[in-house]
């Protein structure tokens, strides 16, 4: 039997926002890997993926893989080492007899996820291992549901971008005809809000801070304060006038 | 007890790609509405939302609401009549004593969904009814999973647009630095492919035809033929060179 590694999206952090398929794959897996922040000092807390799937997977089948999730600025040596070590850990589990392996990742494994790099690294090491993914609910979908603001209607385009991609890209997208969602606006929060104010789009914008964490907050971006956490999601809806106006 | 209407995203059509929360809300609801294509000749087949939730909801709790889903070109009279009639049907169910009402919609209720128009119409009729949504897996996420092509990595923006928004918007998005997903490219399929060829982006593009339906097809867009069904999804990944190259 060929071994299979499945990247399983577990959604924004609420154990109820995981799909029936994801639950099945996690329950059937011989080993379930979860990413954990690699802290040089050694103290590793459970990550969000791990706490999200806790109701479904007994802890003895979980294995933590440390990643340099807090690195910035491209492919650092620490990041590459972590990808390689993670792929090696998966390969070793396969060599030890595991046939169904899963990797739980917050959100969706095909949306800004570490899983893609792990999958590429594993393909180089063990090309015979089949790689699959199971989609998961993203933070922008959770923010739309929690705030009551649709992501896109009719002919509106939707642009999703990380604030790390730069302010020019954000400003261009906001100047367009559609909805814009920015992830990880943490360090650029004041700049993003100033740009929205300049373009007359601040009043409709909503912010989700720390979505999926205890004490998360959803509300008008204009009232959100100046210091959102790292995992913030900013939703700027297209200009909408009447029911179905964008059809 | 206040009545609640919940727009429940049921994903791309596979009953396993529905969230645990969606299953719970559908099972607990007094009434579950499903959209059905309003055919003047009267013969109404079960819609995709209905077949997707069939394993979870007994048919006696289902009620079909006809919508003018096949209309094009803005807010037609037929569309407005359907929204109003659907909102009236929900209001009548509330008046008859239903307290938990759900509306099942393919994909996500906040992504190009009819649910938003129904919710607006109901608010005007019965402002006291609380409206919520439960997010669902979208077709683009399903296509990424099925094709093995990530939607976005690192700093790449992601643009989602309906082909009905026009070729200029599609061409602009493809010329940008990110990934582009086009929905409903059916009538414009040849134009979309010609634009991808012109910009040198056809070889990486993948197409999902009739995702979630029996006989759906996922593969390279260049090999897809000229006549995809109405519900087609085209994924044009950003240019990618090496592992983590977009970080």
Short mmCIF file of C-alpha atoms in Angstrom, two decimals:
data_model
loop_
_atom_site.label_atom_id
_atom_site.label_comp_id
_atom_site.label_asym_id
_atom_site.label_seq_id
_atom_site.Cartn_x
_atom_site.Cartn_y
_atom_site.Cartn_z
CA UNK A 1 0.00 0.00 0.00
CA UNK A 2 1.32 3.39 -0.99
CA UNK A 3 1.75 5.87 1.85
CA UNK A 4 -0.33 9.04 1.69
CA UNK A 5 0.29 12.42 3.27
CA UNK A 6 -2.85 14.60 3.45
CA UNK A 7 -2.67 18.30 4.27
CA UNK A 8 -5.86 18.86 6.21
CA UNK A 9 -7.31 22.36 6.54
CA UNK A 10 -8.87 22.69 9.98
CA UNK A 11 -10.40 26.15 9.58
CA UNK A 12 -9.99 29.30 11.65
CA UNK A 13 -9.73 27.68 15.07
CA UNK A 14 -13.24 26.58 16.10
CA UNK A 15 -13.47 22.76 16.18
CA UNK A 16 -16.96 23.03 14.65
CA UNK A 17 -15.63 24.79 11.54
CA UNK A 18 -13.83 21.71 10.28
CA UNK A 19 -15.27 19.57 7.51
CA UNK A 20 -16.68 16.08 7.91
CA UNK A 21 -13.94 14.84 5.57
CA UNK A 22 -11.20 16.49 7.61
CA UNK A 23 -12.51 14.80 10.76
CA UNK A 24 -12.56 11.43 9.01
CA UNK A 25 -9.04 11.78 7.58
CA UNK A 26 -7.65 12.89 10.95
CA UNK A 27 -9.39 10.01 12.76
CA UNK A 28 -8.18 7.42 10.26
CA UNK A 29 -4.57 8.61 10.12
CA UNK A 30 -1.79 6.52 11.61
CA UNK A 31 0.06 9.74 12.50
CA UNK A 32 -1.17 13.35 12.63
CA UNK A 33 1.50 16.03 12.40
CA UNK A 34 0.84 19.53 13.71
CA UNK A 35 3.01 22.60 13.23
CA UNK A 36 4.39 24.29 16.29
CA UNK A 37 6.36 27.50 16.57
CA UNK A 38 10.03 26.71 16.85
CA UNK A 39 11.24 28.72 19.82
CA UNK A 40 15.01 28.64 20.31
CA UNK A 41 14.56 28.60 24.11
CA UNK A 42 12.78 25.28 23.80
CA UNK A 43 9.36 25.97 25.34
CA UNK A 44 6.76 25.01 22.76
CA UNK A 45 3.09 25.62 23.41
CA UNK A 46 0.41 23.76 21.49
CA UNK A 47 -0.33 25.53 18.20
CA UNK A 48 -3.79 26.50 16.95
CA UNK A 49 -4.10 23.49 14.65
CA UNK A 50 -3.39 21.19 17.59
CA UNK A 51 -5.98 22.80 19.87
CA UNK A 52 -8.55 22.84 17.04
CA UNK A 53 -8.33 19.11 16.40
CA UNK A 54 -8.01 18.08 20.05
CA UNK A 55 -11.68 16.92 20.21
CA UNK A 56 -11.11 14.54 17.29
CA UNK A 57 -7.62 13.05 17.63
CA UNK A 58 -6.14 11.26 20.64
CA UNK A 59 -2.95 13.00 21.67
CA UNK A 60 -0.83 9.83 21.35
CA UNK A 61 -1.26 9.96 17.58
CA UNK A 62 -0.12 13.61 17.36
CA UNK A 63 3.43 14.62 16.50
CA UNK A 64 4.62 18.21 16.65
CA UNK A 65 6.80 19.58 13.85
CA UNK A 66 8.61 22.83 14.66
CA UNK A 67 8.50 25.55 11.99
CA UNK A 68 10.05 29.01 11.85
CA UNK A 69 6.61 30.56 11.52
CA UNK A 70 7.76 33.88 12.96
CA UNK A 71 10.59 34.45 10.47
CA UNK A 72 10.21 37.26 8.00
CA UNK A 73 11.99 38.29 4.86
CA UNK A 74 12.09 35.38 2.49
CA UNK A 75 13.56 31.93 2.65
CA UNK A 76 15.73 32.10 5.74
CA UNK A 77 18.14 29.34 6.67
CA UNK A 78 16.00 28.64 9.74
CA UNK A 79 12.91 28.23 7.54
CA UNK A 80 14.63 25.89 5.10
CA UNK A 81 16.05 23.79 7.92
CA UNK A 82 12.58 23.48 9.42
CA UNK A 83 11.01 22.38 6.11
CA UNK A 84 13.74 19.83 5.55
CA UNK A 85 13.55 18.49 9.10
CA UNK A 86 9.74 18.25 8.86
CA UNK A 87 9.93 16.37 5.55
CA UNK A 88 12.53 14.07 7.09
CA UNK A 89 10.25 13.40 10.06
CA UNK A 90 7.42 12.47 7.69
CA UNK A 91 9.75 10.24 5.66
CA UNK A 92 10.94 8.51 8.82
CA UNK A 93 7.35 7.84 9.89
CA UNK A 94 6.73 6.27 6.48
CA UNK A 95 9.89 4.16 6.81
CA UNK A 96 8.65 3.05 10.23
CA UNK A 97 5.45 1.71 8.68
CA UNK A 98 2.90 4.54 8.79
CA UNK A 99 0.67 4.42 5.70
CA UNK A 100 -1.89 7.19 6.30
CA UNK A 101 -0.28 10.42 7.46
CA UNK A 102 -2.00 13.75 7.95
CA UNK A 103 -0.74 17.27 8.55
CA UNK A 104 -3.25 19.60 10.23
CA UNK A 105 -3.01 23.23 9.21
CA UNK A 106 -5.07 26.26 10.25
CA UNK A 107 -7.31 27.62 7.49
CA UNK A 108 -6.85 25.93 4.11
CA UNK A 109 -3.69 24.01 3.08
CA UNK A 110 -3.72 25.82 -0.30
CA UNK A 111 -4.03 29.37 1.09
CA UNK A 112 -0.78 30.80 2.50
CA UNK A 113 -0.02 27.53 4.24
CA UNK A 114 3.24 25.99 5.31
CA UNK A 115 1.92 22.68 4.00
CA UNK A 116 2.90 23.46 0.40
CA UNK A 117 6.58 23.78 1.33
CA UNK A 118 6.46 20.59 3.36
CA UNK A 119 4.81 18.78 0.44
CA UNK A 120 7.50 19.98 -2.00
CA UNK A 121 10.26 18.95 0.38
CA UNK A 122 8.72 15.51 0.91
CA UNK A 123 8.33 14.95 -2.85
CA UNK A 124 12.08 15.43 -3.23
CA UNK A 125 12.80 12.97 -0.41
CA UNK A 126 10.12 10.32 -1.05
CA UNK A 127 8.55 10.74 -4.49
CA UNK A 128 6.42 7.62 -3.99
CA UNK A 129 4.39 9.14 -1.17
CA UNK A 130 1.05 10.42 -2.53
CA UNK A 131 0.18 13.95 -1.42
CA UNK A 132 -3.40 15.19 -1.08
CA UNK A 133 -5.15 18.12 0.56
CA UNK A 134 -8.53 18.67 2.19
CA UNK A 135 -9.78 22.27 1.98
CA UNK A 136 -10.64 24.25 5.10
CA UNK A 137 -12.54 27.41 6.01
CA UNK A 138 -10.29 30.48 5.77
CA UNK A 139 -10.13 33.43 8.16
CA UNK A 140 -11.72 35.74 5.58
CA UNK A 141 -14.76 33.47 5.35
CA UNK A 142 -15.03 33.38 9.13
CA UNK A 143 -14.76 37.20 9.28
CA UNK A 144 -17.52 37.59 6.67
CA UNK A 145 -19.79 35.27 8.66
CA UNK A 146 -19.01 36.86 12.01
CA UNK A 147 -19.39 40.44 10.77
CA UNK A 148 -22.41 39.88 8.51
CA UNK A 149 -20.54 41.48 5.59
CA UNK A 150 -20.59 39.39 2.37
CA UNK A 151 -17.20 38.88 0.72
CA UNK A 152 -18.44 39.30 -2.84
CA UNK A 153 -21.70 39.75 -4.70
CA UNK A 154 -22.67 39.67 -8.37
CA UNK A 155 -19.79 40.85 -10.54
CA UNK A 156 -17.50 42.10 -7.78
CA UNK A 157 -13.96 40.77 -7.84
CA UNK A 158 -12.40 39.72 -4.53
CA UNK A 159 -8.72 40.31 -3.81
CA UNK A 160 -6.97 38.60 -0.91
CA UNK A 161 -3.45 39.73 -0.05
CA UNK A 162 -1.02 39.65 2.83
CA UNK A 163 -0.10 43.12 4.09
CA UNK A 164 3.52 41.99 3.74
CA UNK A 165 3.06 42.28 -0.03
CA UNK A 166 3.32 46.03 0.35
CA UNK A 167 1.10 49.08 0.63
CA UNK A 168 1.10 49.84 -3.12
CA UNK A 169 -0.62 46.55 -3.92
CA UNK A 170 -3.21 47.16 -1.21
CA UNK A 171 -3.89 50.72 -2.41
CA UNK A 172 -4.29 49.52 -6.01
CA UNK A 173 -6.69 46.77 -4.99
CA UNK A 174 -8.79 49.15 -2.89
CA UNK A 175 -8.96 51.58 -5.83
CA UNK A 176 -10.45 48.78 -7.96
CA UNK A 177 -14.10 47.78 -8.28
CA UNK A 178 -14.12 44.94 -5.78
CA UNK A 179 -13.69 43.69 -2.26
CA UNK A 180 -10.25 43.57 -0.65
CA UNK A 181 -9.15 41.39 2.24
CA UNK A 182 -5.76 41.95 3.89
CA UNK A 183 -4.14 39.39 6.17
CA UNK A 184 -1.43 39.99 8.73
CA UNK A 185 -1.82 43.78 8.72
CA UNK A 186 -0.32 43.94 12.18
CA UNK A 187 2.82 46.01 11.49
CA UNK A 188 1.16 48.06 8.75
CA UNK A 189 -2.16 48.60 10.48
CA UNK A 190 -1.92 52.42 10.72
CA UNK A 191 -0.85 52.69 7.06
CA UNK A 192 -3.69 50.44 5.87
CA UNK A 193 -6.28 52.46 7.78
CA UNK A 194 -4.83 55.75 6.51
CA UNK A 195 -5.10 54.46 2.94
CA UNK A 196 -8.73 53.44 3.50
CA UNK A 197 -9.49 56.88 4.95
CA UNK A 198 -7.82 58.54 1.96
CA UNK A 199 -9.96 56.50 -0.46
CA UNK A 200 -13.18 56.97 1.50
CA UNK A 201 -13.47 53.26 2.30
CA UNK A 202 -12.80 53.17 6.04
CA UNK A 203 -16.40 53.41 7.24
CA UNK A 204 -17.50 50.05 5.74
CA UNK A 205 -14.34 48.13 6.60
CA UNK A 206 -14.37 45.48 9.32
CA UNK A 207 -11.49 43.98 11.28
CA UNK A 208 -11.14 40.57 12.86
CA UNK A 209 -8.39 40.43 15.47
CA UNK A 210 -6.98 37.10 16.58
CA UNK A 211 -9.82 35.20 14.90
CA UNK A 212 -10.20 31.75 16.38
CA UNK A 213 -8.30 32.63 19.56
CA UNK A 214 -9.90 33.21 22.94
CA UNK A 215 -10.89 36.86 23.18
CA UNK A 216 -10.96 37.43 19.43
CA UNK A 217 -12.72 40.58 18.31
CA UNK A 218 -14.77 41.46 15.25
CA UNK A 219 -16.03 44.95 14.50
CA UNK A 220 -15.68 48.16 12.48
CA UNK A 221 -12.06 48.73 11.49
CA UNK A 222 -12.43 52.41 12.37
CA UNK A 223 -13.03 51.49 16.03
CA UNK A 224 -10.41 48.79 16.34
CA UNK A 225 -7.55 50.69 17.95
CA UNK A 226 -4.00 50.93 16.70
CA UNK A 227 -2.46 47.68 17.77
CA UNK A 228 -4.16 44.55 16.39
CA UNK A 229 -2.47 41.19 16.94
CA UNK A 230 -0.37 39.49 14.26
CA UNK A 231 -3.28 37.39 13.03
CA UNK A 232 -5.60 40.18 11.97
CA UNK A 233 -7.94 40.15 8.97
CA UNK A 234 -9.20 43.35 7.36
CA UNK A 235 -12.26 43.19 5.08
CA UNK A 236 -13.00 46.15 2.81
CA UNK A 237 -16.27 45.47 1.00
CA UNK A 238 -16.90 46.82 -2.49
CA UNK A 239 -19.14 49.87 -2.63
CA UNK A 240 -22.69 48.55 -2.51
CA UNK A 241 -25.85 50.53 -2.96
CA UNK A 242 -28.93 48.37 -3.37
CA UNK A 243 -30.05 44.74 -3.31
CA UNK A 244 -28.37 42.96 -6.20
CA UNK A 245 -26.82 46.19 -7.49
CA UNK A 246 -23.72 44.29 -8.65
CA UNK A 247 -25.53 41.70 -10.74
CA UNK B 1 -37.59 33.09 21.51
CA UNK B 2 -36.37 35.14 18.56
CA UNK B 3 -36.46 33.37 15.22
CA UNK B 4 -33.13 32.84 13.46
CA UNK B 5 -32.39 32.35 9.77
CA UNK B 6 -28.96 30.86 9.10
CA UNK B 7 -27.42 30.83 5.64
CA UNK B 8 -25.47 27.58 5.64
CA UNK B 9 -22.65 27.03 3.18
CA UNK B 10 -22.63 23.39 2.12
CA UNK B 11 -19.50 23.42 0.01
CA UNK B 12 -18.92 22.40 -3.61
CA UNK B 13 -21.30 19.43 -3.69
CA UNK B 14 -19.64 16.55 -1.84
CA UNK B 15 -21.56 15.78 1.38
CA UNK B 16 -18.20 15.23 3.13
CA UNK B 17 -17.04 18.79 2.37
CA UNK B 18 -19.55 20.35 4.75
CA UNK B 19 -18.53 21.58 8.19
CA UNK B 20 -19.48 19.97 11.47
CA UNK B 21 -21.30 23.21 12.37
CA UNK B 22 -23.29 23.21 9.13
CA UNK B 23 -24.42 19.64 9.79
CA UNK B 24 -25.50 20.57 13.32
CA UNK B 25 -27.42 23.70 12.23
CA UNK B 26 -29.17 21.79 9.43
CA UNK B 27 -30.10 18.94 11.78
CA UNK B 28 -31.43 21.29 14.47
CA UNK B 29 -33.45 23.51 12.13
CA UNK B 30 -37.24 23.44 12.19
CA UNK B 31 -37.25 24.17 8.44
CA UNK B 32 -34.44 23.93 5.87
CA UNK B 33 -34.92 25.94 2.69
CA UNK B 34 -33.07 25.02 -0.49
CA UNK B 35 -32.87 27.02 -3.70
CA UNK B 36 -34.20 25.47 -6.85
CA UNK B 37 -34.06 26.75 -10.38
CA UNK B 38 -37.36 28.36 -11.30
CA UNK B 39 -38.35 26.82 -14.62
CA UNK B 40 -41.39 28.40 -16.21
CA UNK B 41 -42.49 25.01 -17.50
CA UNK B 42 -42.85 23.87 -13.91
CA UNK B 43 -40.54 20.86 -13.74
CA UNK B 44 -38.12 21.48 -10.90
CA UNK B 45 -35.29 19.07 -10.27
CA UNK B 46 -33.51 18.95 -6.91
CA UNK B 47 -30.74 21.55 -6.79
CA UNK B 48 -27.13 20.88 -5.78
CA UNK B 49 -27.62 22.19 -2.24
CA UNK B 50 -30.51 19.76 -1.76
CA UNK B 51 -28.59 16.73 -2.99
CA UNK B 52 -25.54 17.72 -0.92
CA UNK B 53 -27.44 17.81 2.37
CA UNK B 54 -29.65 14.80 1.64
CA UNK B 55 -27.60 12.52 3.96
CA UNK B 56 -28.14 14.90 6.89
CA UNK B 57 -31.68 16.27 6.65
CA UNK B 58 -34.95 14.29 6.38
CA UNK B 59 -36.81 15.40 3.28
CA UNK B 60 -39.96 16.33 5.22
CA UNK B 61 -38.11 19.27 6.77
CA UNK B 62 -36.93 20.58 3.37
CA UNK B 63 -38.72 23.35 1.47
CA UNK B 64 -37.75 24.40 -2.03
CA UNK B 65 -37.56 28.09 -2.90
CA UNK B 66 -37.50 28.87 -6.63
CA UNK B 67 -34.92 31.43 -7.79
CA UNK B 68 -34.20 32.89 -11.20
CA UNK B 69 -30.64 31.54 -11.02
CA UNK B 70 -30.30 31.43 -14.79
CA UNK B 71 -31.14 35.09 -15.40
CA UNK B 72 -28.39 37.37 -16.62
CA UNK B 73 -27.95 41.07 -16.96
CA UNK B 74 -28.65 42.71 -13.63
CA UNK B 75 -31.68 42.84 -11.39
CA UNK B 76 -34.42 41.44 -13.58
CA UNK B 77 -38.06 41.56 -12.57
CA UNK B 78 -38.05 37.78 -12.38
CA UNK B 79 -35.09 37.88 -9.98
CA UNK B 80 -36.68 40.51 -7.74
CA UNK B 81 -39.96 38.60 -7.65
CA UNK B 82 -38.11 35.44 -6.64
CA UNK B 83 -36.23 37.21 -3.81
CA UNK B 84 -39.44 38.76 -2.53
CA UNK B 85 -41.36 35.49 -2.72
CA UNK B 86 -38.55 33.62 -0.96
CA UNK B 87 -38.41 36.20 1.84
CA UNK B 88 -42.19 35.97 2.16
CA UNK B 89 -41.99 32.18 2.41
CA UNK B 90 -39.44 32.50 5.23
CA UNK B 91 -41.58 35.13 6.98
CA UNK B 92 -44.63 32.87 6.71
CA UNK B 93 -42.72 29.96 8.22
CA UNK B 94 -41.77 32.23 11.14
CA UNK B 95 -45.39 33.34 11.54
CA UNK B 96 -46.37 29.66 11.59
CA UNK B 97 -44.11 29.03 14.54
CA UNK B 98 -40.71 28.00 13.14
CA UNK B 99 -37.91 29.35 15.32
CA UNK B 100 -34.75 27.92 13.78
CA UNK B 101 -34.68 28.27 10.01
CA UNK B 102 -31.80 27.43 7.71
CA UNK B 103 -31.08 28.13 4.06
CA UNK B 104 -28.61 25.74 2.42
CA UNK B 105 -26.44 27.26 -0.28
CA UNK B 106 -23.70 25.74 -2.42
CA UNK B 107 -20.23 27.04 -1.59
CA UNK B 108 -20.14 29.85 0.97
CA UNK B 109 -23.14 32.11 1.73
CA UNK B 110 -20.85 35.17 1.59
CA UNK B 111 -19.25 34.37 -1.79
CA UNK B 112 -21.48 35.14 -4.81
CA UNK B 113 -24.47 33.62 -3.07
CA UNK B 114 -28.16 34.26 -3.48
CA UNK B 115 -28.42 34.15 0.29
CA UNK B 116 -27.34 37.79 0.70
CA UNK B 117 -30.29 39.02 -1.35
CA UNK B 118 -32.71 36.80 0.54
CA UNK B 119 -31.31 38.09 3.85
CA UNK B 120 -31.74 41.72 2.77
CA UNK B 121 -35.29 41.06 1.62
CA UNK B 122 -36.17 39.30 4.86
CA UNK B 123 -34.72 42.13 6.98
CA UNK B 124 -37.12 44.52 5.29
CA UNK B 125 -40.09 42.20 5.94
CA UNK B 126 -39.22 40.91 9.43
CA UNK B 127 -36.49 42.99 11.05
CA UNK B 128 -36.75 40.99 14.27
CA UNK B 129 -35.49 37.76 12.67
CA UNK B 130 -31.79 37.31 13.46
CA UNK B 131 -29.69 36.44 10.40
CA UNK B 132 -26.45 34.43 10.63
CA UNK B 133 -24.21 32.55 8.22
CA UNK B 134 -22.00 29.47 8.42
CA UNK B 135 -19.07 29.52 5.99
CA UNK B 136 -18.58 26.75 3.45
CA UNK B 137 -15.83 25.43 1.19
CA UNK B 138 -15.77 27.29 -2.12
CA UNK B 139 -15.25 25.83 -5.59
CA UNK B 140 -11.82 27.47 -5.88
CA UNK B 141 -10.65 25.70 -2.73
CA UNK B 142 -11.96 22.40 -4.04
CA UNK B 143 -10.19 22.97 -7.36
CA UNK B 144 -6.90 23.74 -5.60
CA UNK B 145 -7.21 20.53 -3.59
CA UNK B 146 -8.24 18.37 -6.54
CA UNK B 147 -5.55 19.73 -8.88
CA UNK B 148 -2.71 19.92 -6.35
CA UNK B 149 -2.10 23.58 -7.25
CA UNK B 150 -1.95 25.92 -4.21
CA UNK B 151 -4.13 29.04 -4.46
CA UNK B 152 -1.59 31.39 -2.91
CA UNK B 153 1.82 31.26 -1.28
CA UNK B 154 3.92 33.79 0.59
CA UNK B 155 3.24 37.31 -0.63
CA UNK B 156 1.12 36.43 -3.66
CA UNK B 157 -2.24 38.17 -3.91
CA UNK B 158 -5.25 36.10 -4.94
CA UNK B 159 -7.99 37.55 -7.14
CA UNK B 160 -11.33 35.82 -7.55
CA UNK B 161 -13.70 37.13 -10.19
CA UNK B 162 -16.71 36.04 -12.23
CA UNK B 163 -16.04 36.00 -15.97
CA UNK B 164 -19.24 38.05 -16.26
CA UNK B 165 -17.26 40.98 -14.83
CA UNK B 166 -15.58 41.35 -18.20
CA UNK B 167 -12.39 40.38 -19.98
CA UNK B 168 -10.54 43.63 -19.14
CA UNK B 169 -10.69 42.89 -15.41
CA UNK B 170 -9.47 39.33 -16.01
CA UNK B 171 -6.59 40.50 -18.22
CA UNK B 172 -5.54 43.10 -15.64
CA UNK B 173 -5.61 40.57 -12.83
CA UNK B 174 -3.57 38.04 -14.83
CA UNK B 175 -1.00 40.76 -15.61
CA UNK B 176 -0.55 41.34 -11.86
CA UNK B 177 1.79 39.50 -9.50
CA UNK B 178 -0.69 37.00 -8.12
CA UNK B 179 -3.03 34.10 -8.65
CA UNK B 180 -6.31 34.58 -10.51
CA UNK B 181 -9.43 32.45 -10.27
CA UNK B 182 -12.32 32.98 -12.69
CA UNK B 183 -15.79 31.57 -12.10
CA UNK B 184 -18.51 30.98 -14.66
CA UNK B 185 -16.21 31.32 -17.66
CA UNK B 186 -18.56 29.23 -19.76
CA UNK B 187 -19.55 31.81 -22.40
CA UNK B 188 -16.15 33.51 -22.38
CA UNK B 189 -14.03 30.37 -22.25
CA UNK B 190 -12.27 30.88 -25.58
CA UNK B 191 -11.51 34.53 -24.78
CA UNK B 192 -10.12 33.67 -21.35
CA UNK B 193 -7.83 30.99 -22.79
CA UNK B 194 -6.68 33.32 -25.58
CA UNK B 195 -5.77 35.95 -22.98
CA UNK B 196 -3.81 33.40 -20.96
CA UNK B 197 -1.96 32.29 -24.09
CA UNK B 198 -1.18 35.92 -24.93
CA UNK B 199 0.29 36.49 -21.47
CA UNK B 200 2.18 33.19 -21.39
CA UNK B 201 0.15 31.83 -18.51
CA UNK B 202 -1.86 29.07 -20.15
CA UNK B 203 0.49 26.19 -19.43
CA UNK B 204 0.11 26.37 -15.62
CA UNK B 205 -3.63 27.04 -15.59
CA UNK B 206 -6.06 24.36 -14.44
CA UNK B 207 -9.79 24.05 -15.08
CA UNK B 208 -12.50 22.41 -13.01
CA UNK B 209 -15.65 21.70 -15.00
CA UNK B 210 -18.92 21.03 -13.21
CA UNK B 211 -17.15 20.64 -9.86
CA UNK B 212 -19.28 18.72 -7.42
CA UNK B 213 -21.45 17.20 -10.13
CA UNK B 214 -21.27 13.61 -11.34
CA UNK B 215 -18.67 13.43 -14.11
CA UNK B 216 -16.86 16.60 -13.07
CA UNK B 217 -13.42 17.05 -14.58
CA UNK B 218 -10.19 18.61 -13.29
CA UNK B 219 -7.11 19.07 -15.42
CA UNK B 220 -4.88 21.40 -17.42
CA UNK B 221 -6.91 24.26 -18.90
CA UNK B 222 -4.99 23.88 -22.16
CA UNK B 223 -6.45 20.38 -22.61
CA UNK B 224 -10.00 21.12 -21.54
CA UNK B 225 -11.74 21.59 -24.85
CA UNK B 226 -13.79 24.56 -25.92
CA UNK B 227 -17.11 24.01 -24.24
CA UNK B 228 -16.96 23.78 -20.45
CA UNK B 229 -20.25 23.76 -18.50
CA UNK B 230 -21.70 26.87 -16.84
CA UNK B 231 -20.16 26.02 -13.49
CA UNK B 232 -16.52 26.06 -14.48
CA UNK B 233 -13.61 27.31 -12.37
CA UNK B 234 -10.32 28.44 -13.91
CA UNK B 235 -7.24 28.68 -11.67
CA UNK B 236 -4.22 30.62 -12.95
CA UNK B 237 -1.43 30.27 -10.40
CA UNK B 238 1.12 33.04 -9.88
CA UNK B 239 4.48 32.41 -11.52
CA UNK B 240 6.43 30.22 -9.08
CA UNK B 241 10.03 29.19 -9.32
CA UNK B 242 11.32 27.57 -6.18
CA UNK B 243 10.21 26.39 -2.75
CA UNK B 244 9.12 29.43 -0.76
CA UNK B 245 10.17 31.80 -3.55
CA UNK B 246 7.31 34.16 -2.74
CA UNK B 247 8.09 34.55 0.96
#
